[in-house]
Amino acid sequence: MIVLQAKPLSALLPVRSAAMEAAAAAASPLSALFFCSPFSHLRSAPGFRLLALSLPLADGLRAPSGTALLLPSRRFCVSARSSGDQIVARPSSEMRKNPFGGCDRGAGDEKLRALRELFSRPDVGIDAYIIPSQDAHQSEFIAECFMRRAYISGFTGSAGTAVVTKENAALWTDGRYFLQAEKQLSRDWILMRSGNHGVPTTSEWLNDVLAPGCRIGIDPFLFSSNAAEELKDEISKKDHELVFLYDFNLIDEIWGESRPKPPINPTRVHDIKYAGVDVSSKLFSLRSELIEAGGSAIIISMLDEVAWLLNMRGNDVPNSPVFYSYLLVEMKRVKLFIDNTKITMEVKDHLTNAGVELRPYEGILPEIERLAASGAKLWLDPSSVNAAIVSIFKSACDKHNRKTRKGENKEVVASIKNQDIQAEGPFGLYKVSPVTMAKAVKNRAEIEGMHNSHIRDAAALAEFWAWLEEEISKNIAYTEVEVADKLLEFRKKQPGFLDTSFDTISGYGANGAIIHYNPNSESCSVVGDKNLFLLDSGGQYVDGTTDITRTVHFGEPSLRQKECFTRVLQGHIAIDQAIFPEGTPGFVLDILARSPLWKIGLDYRHGTGHGVGAALNVHEGPQSISFRYGNMTALQKGMIVSNEPGYYEDNSFGIRIENLLIVKDVELPNYYGGIGYLGFEKLTFVPIQNKLVDLSLLSHAEINWLNDYHAQVWEKVSPMLDGGAREWLWNNTRPLPQD
Amino acid sequence: MIVLQAKPLSALLPVRSAAMEAAAAAASPLSALFFCSPFSHLRSAPGFRLLALSLPLADGLRAPSGTALLLPSRRFCVSARSSGDQIVARPSSEMRKNPFGGCDRGAGDEKLRALRELFSRPDVGIDAYIIPSQDAHQSEFIAECFMRRAYISGFTGSAGTAVVTKENAALWTDGRYFLQAEKQLSRDWILMRSGNHGVPTTSEWLNDVLAPGCRIGIDPFLFSSNAAEELKDEISKKDHELVFLYDFNLIDEIWGESRPKPPINPTRVHDIKYAGVDVSSKLFSLRSELIEAGGSAIIISMLDEVAWLLNMRGNDVPNSPVFYSYLLVEMKRVKLFIDNTKITMEVKDHLTNAGVELRPYEGILPEIERLAASGAKLWLDPSSVNAAIVSIFKSACDKHNRKTRKGENKEVVASIKNQDIQAEGPFGLYKVSPVTMAKAVKNRAEIEGMHNSHIRDAAALAEFWAWLEEEISKNIAYTEVEVADKLLEFRKKQPGFLDTSFDTISGYGANGAIIHYNPNSESCSVVGDKNLFLLDSGGQYVDGTTDITRTVHFGEPSLRQKECFTRVLQGHIAIDQAIFPEGTPGFVLDILARSPLWKIGLDYRHGTGHGVGAALNVHEGPQSISFRYGNMTALQKGMIVSNEPGYYEDNSFGIRIENLLIVKDVELPNYYGGIGYLGFEKLTFVPIQNKLVDLSLLSHAEINWLNDYHAQVWEKVSPMLDGGAREWLWNNTRPLPQD
């Protein structure tokens, strides 16, 4: 195996010299050099071209001048058959950080050093440790005390996995965060760009860098059972063992005293006028499904599922009104595992009325063992319930069933019989939580709450945009963070506002190209009138959850920007107007959003739509609209999805246009196949900047869509506004001319 | 279980009387009647509505008048929990055939009686027999002697499976053939509409109608290994055993003397100027893949793969230039298993040059046993190689490996060693044939041949359409069959024409709604000027294969027909103009074709595109464009696909517009992601009838597409024409007005 080093990406050297240097750096003769290009942002560098194939060294280098040598990833292995050697390219992040020399990883990082020291402690004894982003509930937004991956790596994006071996430290994240991770990771870290061609998965990489037979540690609370099983299978290919460290989290150990305390914020009752269905009815439906599945109990571990099922809300994490807890529903009892200090008197009454008992949060593992011992048929969603719970339950079942088979411990069996539970022994039902779908399909009250909160949110946004346009016209400088803070002020004025629904993405110019940009008050840009400004934000209201992106230009957009914006808008309109038969999975629609961009060779590296909770998580399943074709969940009447195509020109600008939509039945002149057809109804009513539209690209129907939309925005939102904001709304909802 | 009988579909009785009669016919009291509507063609019957849900009988029937009672399928089971009974509806085909009485299946059918008598013969001993459409090579078009399913059932469509038990006979076919099968099946047969909601698969049905533990017989040559394994797994759920009857086919036994003889038509060499790559190069590539996969030999069983690999063509089946044979490629030898009488001197020389040896067709099973005995690592594509071959190979491997392990038969092992084959024992490599992809991606010569043959085919079609339009304007009556025959005459005049590439679908009016309609000269319609005429046809030429559908109206189309045609055309244009990144599977594009129809609640029950061979099978894999989302094969440069959206209004008219397309690289201003983008290039150049276009539905871009296309048709095809045909082409390629 020859590991090549290459020029930094920024150098853009001609291929000949770059290849020669790479060849010189290699330890043995090369028969060929391999070039490929997962680095699309370089496409836009002027005069720069990438080659997708190999160049034979023997024949000399025949690449066009201006071609750069790129050796993208460890996994981009190509057999150079003529020589029998194998050439392995290194990740580009390493090239950038460490242009010409050898490896000097890990030396400078105190946290990594401390972590690696723990590896050899007798009660640890591991060769690598995997630090995911998750808390014990697979939450997207987590309390600060659980932000272990950010603590160890310095990368603060919402998605990512850190893996630390005795020699290496690598961080995986997806296309939304490539630029952010490049900025935040120290040189001790290798950035792994998930989804790029040839980038290995964490387990592939571990199998690659570790000698066979290593012990790889995880905190089993932080992995879903499925994720842990998959990891175990993958690493077993190299005879590695997955070690569950139940009793301590290694990051917490090195974090020590400075680690924040777990949250103990009070919970509240989610009013029935917003929830629509009372807890008893929800529990009745859940138990019906449980009976149907042959179960006697179910563990609900997703925080939004607990909140939805109990018509409760909390305040433990940013952006989502949830509270740390587990819920156990048995046929006759319901137990909520939660820190008691979070329970107000109102909540206590509410829970008592619904027959819900309280248990300490930490009581969950002993309860799981008790369930197994009592012969429970326990429904566990292995995609959300953590590996600690599932693993403990399985062990307890094995123990119990072994005892029963051996004829030992007959008293236990007898006592189970007395409890009127079938004595065949406990088992697990590993299926998707039935709450996931029940929660996704909104009832009438939830839809009404979503409508109402979106109109108030739209009023706040109209006030905000009117304010910002005015300030910028007066040449007053606001940073991205100040702008986001001001938006929060406007939202706070709206009745029922509680919190943002995610960290506001306020990205001016090149920052807009960082898909999940999180501006930092020290280093962020000033919002001006020379480039596009992308603003993706949302609010948590007592009755609903919003998520909206608008992209605007306060000066003169370039033709390029107008073309890209218009194509993103065309994709947005195509999704909005889609009509499709019942049973259609969301991914089928995805191409509608991308087609206008594909026509000129553009695309975007994120899904087109995600589910949204009603006064709950801003991202929820099971539905999605994505270019990942695996999610077969059909879109159903009452589901909410975002519609957010985009385009990102790295180091230049970003565009995204996002509304939320409700899936609805549509009335049509025909119903071929005797089935219903579905379409979308908009929830979001905020102007889309006409200035950015290239009218020559739009069809009549598309122009009509935009004009109709703006007429609706005016009609619905203007009654909430006065003064400058009303004037702004009037000006920004005028119809575009139809030729 | 209560089996309900209902009124014939054609009666369209009010629900009350129909339901009362059904209730009266039922053997025990009913608590509810269930209505549902997979019969979309009834949607279009005036004044007719279907209910999707249940009507409680106890409360009286509250359905609107004009509603018909429909009890669609055996599988449409609904638990009527209040009474504890289960109501099972019967397939509509039974209702139609057998309106009011009890079951009287099987009594009148002599063939079924004869077949069932064989079941109990000592060397047979089965309870059911499955008769698929296939020959031993999974061919779509098969020699007459292999048309066993058509012989036993009377249903002559290309796709279908017959299953005969001692008591029942059922035939499965898909949406293309529902109407045809209804016409052709006798009352002894149950029609199973595959793909309709609630219709069981063959194995589900067998598990349902047979008592557990039955023996279900098949001819193992007629099932792919995968299909047989799947069947075995499915029926094992009810403890049924799958019995391979190697030595005789039961249908052949009852067919007896009247069964046609297997074909012995001469083969020919496919000229290198059309093939593009010589046999030695193809074998070299194949052997490279074989080595890579760790194999020492490969069986090629698909007839088009053998023909493609050997640059040979034959004439054994209608529509495809293939010849019955198997090919065995070892590292140093190639053996073609074929009836020697098919080998001309020219072919003999060609094969000798390529080092191909000849073996009798029947020699394949002994050869398979020899391969196992010699320790071969044999690549078998289980999706195409039949269960007889795979099963024999597996048994032979087991036998050999068992012997070797036991230390017996050392001479055999020694002799194998002498043959310089690794002595570890034989095994099977079960993977998709590497020839499938090699054949799908056309080389330059193949593409040129396809282009050239399409232009000649277009000339023949222009002459044909000019002739037909003229005859109809003179009120001369031609039947659908006569019209198809005339088209064949025009094609025959073109140089290099060999055969049709499939049975011409010539459907006037309501017949056009039968997706794979095969007109019968005794009963078919006269083509007139009162309705749409759909013509789907293709030619086999020495240099290429064509497949084209046009739909025309010789009089005044209705507004409905124009709207439907225009929406089909919009879907056709959307596919034609699609641009998509490399790596995109065909199914992703499918929605582009359906969207314009979905907008008004219409759809079509077939895929949008299939692969097409170059002077080979008109249907080939692995790519497709389909609403079935399972085929992950990415479209690749050089692949050919059809573009054929349609719409079928049962009992009224059918519309389909089909061109063939080549996947090509497209030049774009951007290459986001650093990857290539693909699009399509048209092969087919025949006018689309402007008269049927509702201009008000089309965008400027769509009108431009049609005008551009017609300009290209004129440019490419007019030089081949003179007289009336040239005039017709001129008239039919004039641009539509752009407002």
PDB file of N, CA, C and O in Angstrom, chain A residues 631-678:
ATOM      1  N   ASN A 631     -36.251   5.460   1.737  1.00  0.00           N
ATOM      2  CA  ASN A 631     -37.389   5.666   2.635  1.00  0.00           C
ATOM      3  C   ASN A 631     -38.692   5.434   1.880  1.00  0.00           C
ATOM      4  O   ASN A 631     -39.156   6.287   1.139  1.00  0.00           O
ATOM      5  N   MET A 632     -39.281   4.257   2.085  1.00  0.00           N
ATOM      6  CA  MET A 632     -40.466   3.880   1.324  1.00  0.00           C
ATOM      7  C   MET A 632     -41.760   4.384   1.962  1.00  0.00           C
ATOM      8  O   MET A 632     -42.848   4.077   1.477  1.00  0.00           O
ATOM      9  N   THR A 633     -41.665   5.171   3.056  1.00  0.00           N
ATOM     10  CA  THR A 633     -42.884   5.675   3.699  1.00  0.00           C
ATOM     11  C   THR A 633     -43.698   6.504   2.711  1.00  0.00           C
ATOM     12  O   THR A 633     -43.199   7.473   2.141  1.00  0.00           O
ATOM     13  N   ALA A 634     -44.942   6.109   2.530  1.00  0.00           N
ATOM     14  CA  ALA A 634     -45.807   6.880   1.638  1.00  0.00           C
ATOM     15  C   ALA A 634     -46.213   8.182   2.319  1.00  0.00           C
ATOM     16  O   ALA A 634     -46.444   8.207   3.526  1.00  0.00           O
ATOM     17  N   LEU A 635     -46.273   9.243   1.540  1.00  0.00           N
ATOM     18  CA  LEU A 635     -46.831  10.490   2.056  1.00  0.00           C
ATOM     19  C   LEU A 635     -48.323  10.267   2.311  1.00  0.00           C
ATOM     20  O   LEU A 635     -49.004   9.634   1.509  1.00  0.00           O
ATOM     21  N   GLN A 636     -48.798  10.755   3.444  1.00  0.00           N
ATOM     22  CA  GLN A 636     -50.202  10.541   3.807  1.00  0.00           C
ATOM     23  C   GLN A 636     -50.866  11.845   4.177  1.00  0.00           C
ATOM     24  O   GLN A 636     -50.226  12.748   4.701  1.00  0.00           O
ATOM     25  N   LYS A 637     -52.130  11.891   3.909  1.00  0.00           N
ATOM     26  CA  LYS A 637     -52.942  13.045   4.277  1.00  0.00           C
ATOM     27  C   LYS A 637     -52.692  13.408   5.740  1.00  0.00           C
ATOM     28  O   LYS A 637     -52.748  12.534   6.614  1.00  0.00           O
ATOM     29  N   GLY A 638     -52.405  14.679   6.008  1.00  0.00           N
ATOM     30  CA  GLY A 638     -52.182  15.134   7.377  1.00  0.00           C
ATOM     31  C   GLY A 638     -50.711  15.198   7.765  1.00  0.00           C
ATOM     32  O   GLY A 638     -50.372  15.765   8.799  1.00  0.00           O
ATOM     33  N   MET A 639     -49.850  14.631   6.947  1.00  0.00           N
ATOM     34  CA  MET A 639     -48.419  14.765   7.236  1.00  0.00           C
ATOM     35  C   MET A 639     -47.959  16.177   6.852  1.00  0.00           C
ATOM     36  O   MET A 639     -48.511  16.795   5.937  1.00  0.00           O
ATOM     37  N   ILE A 640     -46.924  16.633   7.546  1.00  0.00           N
ATOM     38  CA  ILE A 640     -46.327  17.925   7.196  1.00  0.00           C
ATOM     39  C   ILE A 640     -44.921  17.676   6.681  1.00  0.00           C
ATOM     40  O   ILE A 640     -44.184  16.859   7.240  1.00  0.00           O
ATOM     41  N   VAL A 641     -44.584  18.338   5.573  1.00  0.00           N
ATOM     42  CA  VAL A 641     -43.213  18.249   5.052  1.00  0.00           C
ATOM     43  C   VAL A 641     -42.721  19.639   4.695  1.00  0.00           C
ATOM     44  O   VAL A 641     -43.512  20.512   4.341  1.00  0.00           O
ATOM     45  N   SER A 642     -41.419  19.804   4.786  1.00  0.00           N
ATOM     46  CA  SER A 642     -40.832  21.033   4.283  1.00  0.00           C
ATOM     47  C   SER A 642     -40.592  20.884   2.789  1.00  0.00           C
ATOM     48  O   SER A 642     -40.470  19.773   2.274  1.00  0.00           O
ATOM     49  N   ASN A 643     -40.555  22.005   2.106  1.00  0.00           N
ATOM     50  CA  ASN A 643     -40.266  22.055   0.663  1.00  0.00           C
ATOM     51  C   ASN A 643     -39.120  23.030   0.517  1.00  0.00           C
ATOM     52  O   ASN A 643     -39.343  24.236   0.549  1.00  0.00           O
ATOM     53  N   GLU A 644     -37.903  22.505   0.435  1.00  0.00           N
ATOM     54  CA  GLU A 644     -36.750  23.402   0.534  1.00  0.00           C
ATOM     55  C   GLU A 644     -35.599  23.066  -0.398  1.00  0.00           C
ATOM     56  O   GLU A 644     -34.500  22.752   0.054  1.00  0.00           O
ATOM     57  N   PRO A 645     -35.846  23.158  -1.686  1.00  0.00           N
ATOM     58  CA  PRO A 645     -34.701  23.022  -2.593  1.00  0.00           C
ATOM     59  C   PRO A 645     -33.743  24.199  -2.403  1.00  0.00           C
ATOM     60  O   PRO A 645     -34.122  25.237  -1.850  1.00  0.00           O
ATOM     61  N   GLY A 646     -32.520  24.008  -2.840  1.00  0.00           N
ATOM     62  CA  GLY A 646     -31.526  25.065  -2.693  1.00  0.00           C
ATOM     63  C   GLY A 646     -30.440  24.943  -3.737  1.00  0.00           C
ATOM     64  O   GLY A 646     -30.463  24.046  -4.591  1.00  0.00           O
ATOM     65  N   TYR A 647     -29.537  25.864  -3.692  1.00  0.00           N
ATOM     66  CA  TYR A 647     -28.314  25.737  -4.486  1.00  0.00           C
ATOM     67  C   TYR A 647     -27.213  26.512  -3.764  1.00  0.00           C
ATOM     68  O   TYR A 647     -27.439  27.627  -3.278  1.00  0.00           O
ATOM     69  N   TYR A 648     -26.020  25.932  -3.718  1.00  0.00           N
ATOM     70  CA  TYR A 648     -24.930  26.505  -2.929  1.00  0.00           C
ATOM     71  C   TYR A 648     -23.679  26.577  -3.784  1.00  0.00           C
ATOM     72  O   TYR A 648     -23.179  25.549  -4.244  1.00  0.00           O
ATOM     73  N   GLU A 649     -23.226  27.750  -4.011  1.00  0.00           N
ATOM     74  CA  GLU A 649     -21.993  27.933  -4.773  1.00  0.00           C
ATOM     75  C   GLU A 649     -20.905  28.239  -3.748  1.00  0.00           C
ATOM     76  O   GLU A 649     -20.861  29.343  -3.186  1.00  0.00           O
ATOM     77  N   ASP A 650     -20.076  27.215  -3.499  1.00  0.00           N
ATOM     78  CA  ASP A 650     -19.122  27.321  -2.399  1.00  0.00           C
ATOM     79  C   ASP A 650     -18.261  28.563  -2.540  1.00  0.00           C
ATOM     80  O   ASP A 650     -17.827  28.920  -3.635  1.00  0.00           O
ATOM     81  N   ASN A 651     -18.030  29.208  -1.424  1.00  0.00           N
ATOM     82  CA  ASN A 651     -17.225  30.429  -1.345  1.00  0.00           C
ATOM     83  C   ASN A 651     -17.860  31.598  -2.081  1.00  0.00           C
ATOM     84  O   ASN A 651     -17.195  32.592  -2.363  1.00  0.00           O
ATOM     85  N   SER A 652     -19.127  31.477  -2.405  1.00  0.00           N
ATOM     86  CA  SER A 652     -19.747  32.541  -3.181  1.00  0.00           C
ATOM     87  C   SER A 652     -21.119  32.949  -2.617  1.00  0.00           C
ATOM     88  O   SER A 652     -21.281  34.043  -2.096  1.00  0.00           O
ATOM     89  N   PHE A 653     -22.097  32.054  -2.704  1.00  0.00           N
ATOM     90  CA  PHE A 653     -23.421  32.398  -2.177  1.00  0.00           C
ATOM     91  C   PHE A 653     -24.234  31.120  -1.987  1.00  0.00           C
ATOM     92  O   PHE A 653     -23.880  30.065  -2.512  1.00  0.00           O
ATOM     93  N   GLY A 654     -25.324  31.263  -1.244  1.00  0.00           N
ATOM     94  CA  GLY A 654     -26.238  30.139  -1.060  1.00  0.00           C
ATOM     95  C   GLY A 654     -27.668  30.586  -1.288  1.00  0.00           C
ATOM     96  O   GLY A 654     -28.013  31.745  -1.041  1.00  0.00           O
ATOM     97  N   ILE A 655     -28.468  29.655  -1.812  1.00  0.00           N
ATOM     98  CA  ILE A 655     -29.881  29.948  -2.073  1.00  0.00           C
ATOM     99  C   ILE A 655     -30.704  28.801  -1.507  1.00  0.00           C
ATOM    100  O   ILE A 655     -30.382  27.628  -1.718  1.00  0.00           O
ATOM    101  N   ARG A 656     -31.758  29.144  -0.783  1.00  0.00           N
ATOM    102  CA  ARG A 656     -32.734  28.128  -0.389  1.00  0.00           C
ATOM    103  C   ARG A 656     -34.078  28.814  -0.260  1.00  0.00           C
ATOM    104  O   ARG A 656     -34.136  29.964   0.202  1.00  0.00           O
ATOM    105  N   ILE A 657     -35.128  28.138  -0.697  1.00  0.00           N
ATOM    106  CA  ILE A 657     -36.486  28.674  -0.561  1.00  0.00           C
ATOM    107  C   ILE A 657     -37.293  27.577   0.124  1.00  0.00           C
ATOM    108  O   ILE A 657     -37.439  26.487  -0.431  1.00  0.00           O
ATOM    109  N   GLU A 658     -37.761  27.875   1.323  1.00  0.00           N
ATOM    110  CA  GLU A 658     -38.423  26.826   2.105  1.00  0.00           C
ATOM    111  C   GLU A 658     -39.770  27.276   2.643  1.00  0.00           C
ATOM    112  O   GLU A 658     -39.872  28.274   3.342  1.00  0.00           O
ATOM    113  N   ASN A 659     -40.790  26.496   2.306  1.00  0.00           N
ATOM    114  CA  ASN A 659     -42.110  26.588   2.942  1.00  0.00           C
ATOM    115  C   ASN A 659     -42.415  25.262   3.605  1.00  0.00           C
ATOM    116  O   ASN A 659     -41.861  24.231   3.213  1.00  0.00           O
ATOM    117  N   LEU A 660     -43.326  25.274   4.559  1.00  0.00           N
ATOM    118  CA  LEU A 660     -43.885  24.010   5.055  1.00  0.00           C
ATOM    119  C   LEU A 660     -45.211  23.738   4.356  1.00  0.00           C
ATOM    120  O   LEU A 660     -45.950  24.662   4.016  1.00  0.00           O
ATOM    121  N   LEU A 661     -45.462  22.456   4.130  1.00  0.00           N
ATOM    122  CA  LEU A 661     -46.650  22.015   3.404  1.00  0.00           C
ATOM    123  C   LEU A 661     -47.368  20.933   4.206  1.00  0.00           C
ATOM    124  O   LEU A 661     -46.729  20.133   4.885  1.00  0.00           O
ATOM    125  N   ILE A 662     -48.685  20.899   4.078  1.00  0.00           N
ATOM    126  CA  ILE A 662     -49.463  19.784   4.639  1.00  0.00           C
ATOM    127  C   ILE A 662     -49.918  18.913   3.481  1.00  0.00           C
ATOM    128  O   ILE A 662     -50.393  19.424   2.460  1.00  0.00           O
ATOM    129  N   VAL A 663     -49.797  17.622   3.626  1.00  0.00           N
ATOM    130  CA  VAL A 663     -50.317  16.706   2.608  1.00  0.00           C
ATOM    131  C   VAL A 663     -51.840  16.673   2.737  1.00  0.00           C
ATOM    132  O   VAL A 663     -52.370  16.511   3.844  1.00  0.00           O
ATOM    133  N   LYS A 664     -52.510  16.846   1.607  1.00  0.00           N
ATOM    134  CA  LYS A 664     -53.988  16.867   1.642  1.00  0.00           C
ATOM    135  C   LYS A 664     -54.546  16.057   0.475  1.00  0.00           C
ATOM    136  O   LYS A 664     -53.875  15.825  -0.531  1.00  0.00           O
ATOM    137  N   ASP A 665     -55.793  15.639   0.619  1.00  0.00           N
ATOM    138  CA  ASP A 665     -56.521  15.061  -0.503  1.00  0.00           C
ATOM    139  C   ASP A 665     -56.758  16.131  -1.552  1.00  0.00           C
ATOM    140  O   ASP A 665     -57.007  17.282  -1.202  1.00  0.00           O
ATOM    141  N   VAL A 666     -56.723  15.759  -2.813  1.00  0.00           N
ATOM    142  CA  VAL A 666     -57.105  16.730  -3.835  1.00  0.00           C
ATOM    143  C   VAL A 666     -58.322  16.221  -4.601  1.00  0.00           C
ATOM    144  O   VAL A 666     -58.479  15.027  -4.821  1.00  0.00           O
ATOM    145  N   GLU A 667     -59.162  17.165  -4.964  1.00  0.00           N
ATOM    146  CA  GLU A 667     -60.349  16.855  -5.773  1.00  0.00           C
ATOM    147  C   GLU A 667     -59.920  16.915  -7.229  1.00  0.00           C
ATOM    148  O   GLU A 667     -59.413  17.931  -7.691  1.00  0.00           O
ATOM    149  N   LEU A 668     -60.129  15.840  -7.954  1.00  0.00           N
ATOM    150  CA  LEU A 668     -59.708  15.803  -9.356  1.00  0.00           C
ATOM    151  C   LEU A 668     -60.874  15.335 -10.212  1.00  0.00           C
ATOM    152  O   LEU A 668     -61.803  14.694  -9.709  1.00  0.00           O
ATOM    153  N   PRO A 669     -60.804  15.628 -11.509  1.00  0.00           N
ATOM    154  CA  PRO A 669     -61.889  15.164 -12.384  1.00  0.00           C
ATOM    155  C   PRO A 669     -61.898  13.649 -12.576  1.00  0.00           C
ATOM    156  O   PRO A 669     -62.893  13.088 -13.014  1.00  0.00           O
ATOM    157  N   ASN A 670     -60.776  12.973 -12.282  1.00  0.00           N
ATOM    158  CA  ASN A 670     -60.688  11.525 -12.468  1.00  0.00           C
ATOM    159  C   ASN A 670     -60.010  10.911 -11.251  1.00  0.00           C
ATOM    160  O   ASN A 670     -59.250  11.584 -10.550  1.00  0.00           O
ATOM    161  N   TYR A 671     -60.264   9.621 -11.029  1.00  0.00           N
ATOM    162  CA  TYR A 671     -59.534   8.894  -9.978  1.00  0.00           C
ATOM    163  C   TYR A 671     -59.114   7.547 -10.544  1.00  0.00           C
ATOM    164  O   TYR A 671     -59.647   6.503 -10.175  1.00  0.00           O
ATOM    165  N   TYR A 672     -58.172   7.604 -11.480  1.00  0.00           N
ATOM    166  CA  TYR A 672     -57.723   6.390 -12.156  1.00  0.00           C
ATOM    167  C   TYR A 672     -57.197   5.394 -11.116  1.00  0.00           C
ATOM    168  O   TYR A 672     -56.443   5.765 -10.212  1.00  0.00           O
ATOM    169  N   GLY A 673     -57.561   4.150 -11.292  1.00  0.00           N
ATOM    170  CA  GLY A 673     -57.127   3.131 -10.345  1.00  0.00           C
ATOM    171  C   GLY A 673     -58.005   3.102  -9.114  1.00  0.00           C
ATOM    172  O   GLY A 673     -57.773   2.313  -8.200  1.00  0.00           O
ATOM    173  N   GLY A 674     -59.034   3.966  -9.093  1.00  0.00           N
ATOM    174  CA  GLY A 674     -59.950   3.945  -7.958  1.00  0.00           C
ATOM    175  C   GLY A 674     -59.306   4.369  -6.659  1.00  0.00           C
ATOM    176  O   GLY A 674     -59.789   4.040  -5.581  1.00  0.00           O
ATOM    177  N   ILE A 675     -58.193   5.069  -6.749  1.00  0.00           N
ATOM    178  CA  ILE A 675     -57.521   5.486  -5.520  1.00  0.00           C
ATOM    179  C   ILE A 675     -57.530   7.000  -5.425  1.00  0.00           C
ATOM    180  O   ILE A 675     -57.782   7.691  -6.409  1.00  0.00           O
ATOM    181  N   GLY A 676     -57.255   7.487  -4.244  1.00  0.00           N
ATOM    182  CA  GLY A 676     -57.210   8.918  -4.045  1.00  0.00           C
ATOM    183  C   GLY A 676     -55.903   9.519  -4.527  1.00  0.00           C
ATOM    184  O   GLY A 676     -54.900   8.822  -4.677  1.00  0.00           O
ATOM    185  N   TYR A 677     -55.937  10.805  -4.786  1.00  0.00           N
ATOM    186  CA  TYR A 677     -54.723  11.531  -5.149  1.00  0.00           C
ATOM    187  C   TYR A 677     -54.449  12.588  -4.090  1.00  0.00           C
ATOM    188  O   TYR A 677     -55.380  13.127  -3.488  1.00  0.00           O
ATOM    189  N   LEU A 678     -53.186  12.836  -3.862  1.00  0.00           N
ATOM    190  CA  LEU A 678     -52.767  13.763  -2.816  1.00  0.00           C
ATOM    191  C   LEU A 678     -52.021  14.947  -3.401  1.00  0.00           C
ATOM    192  O   LEU A 678     -51.450  14.867  -4.492  1.00  0.00           O
TER     193      LEU A 678
END
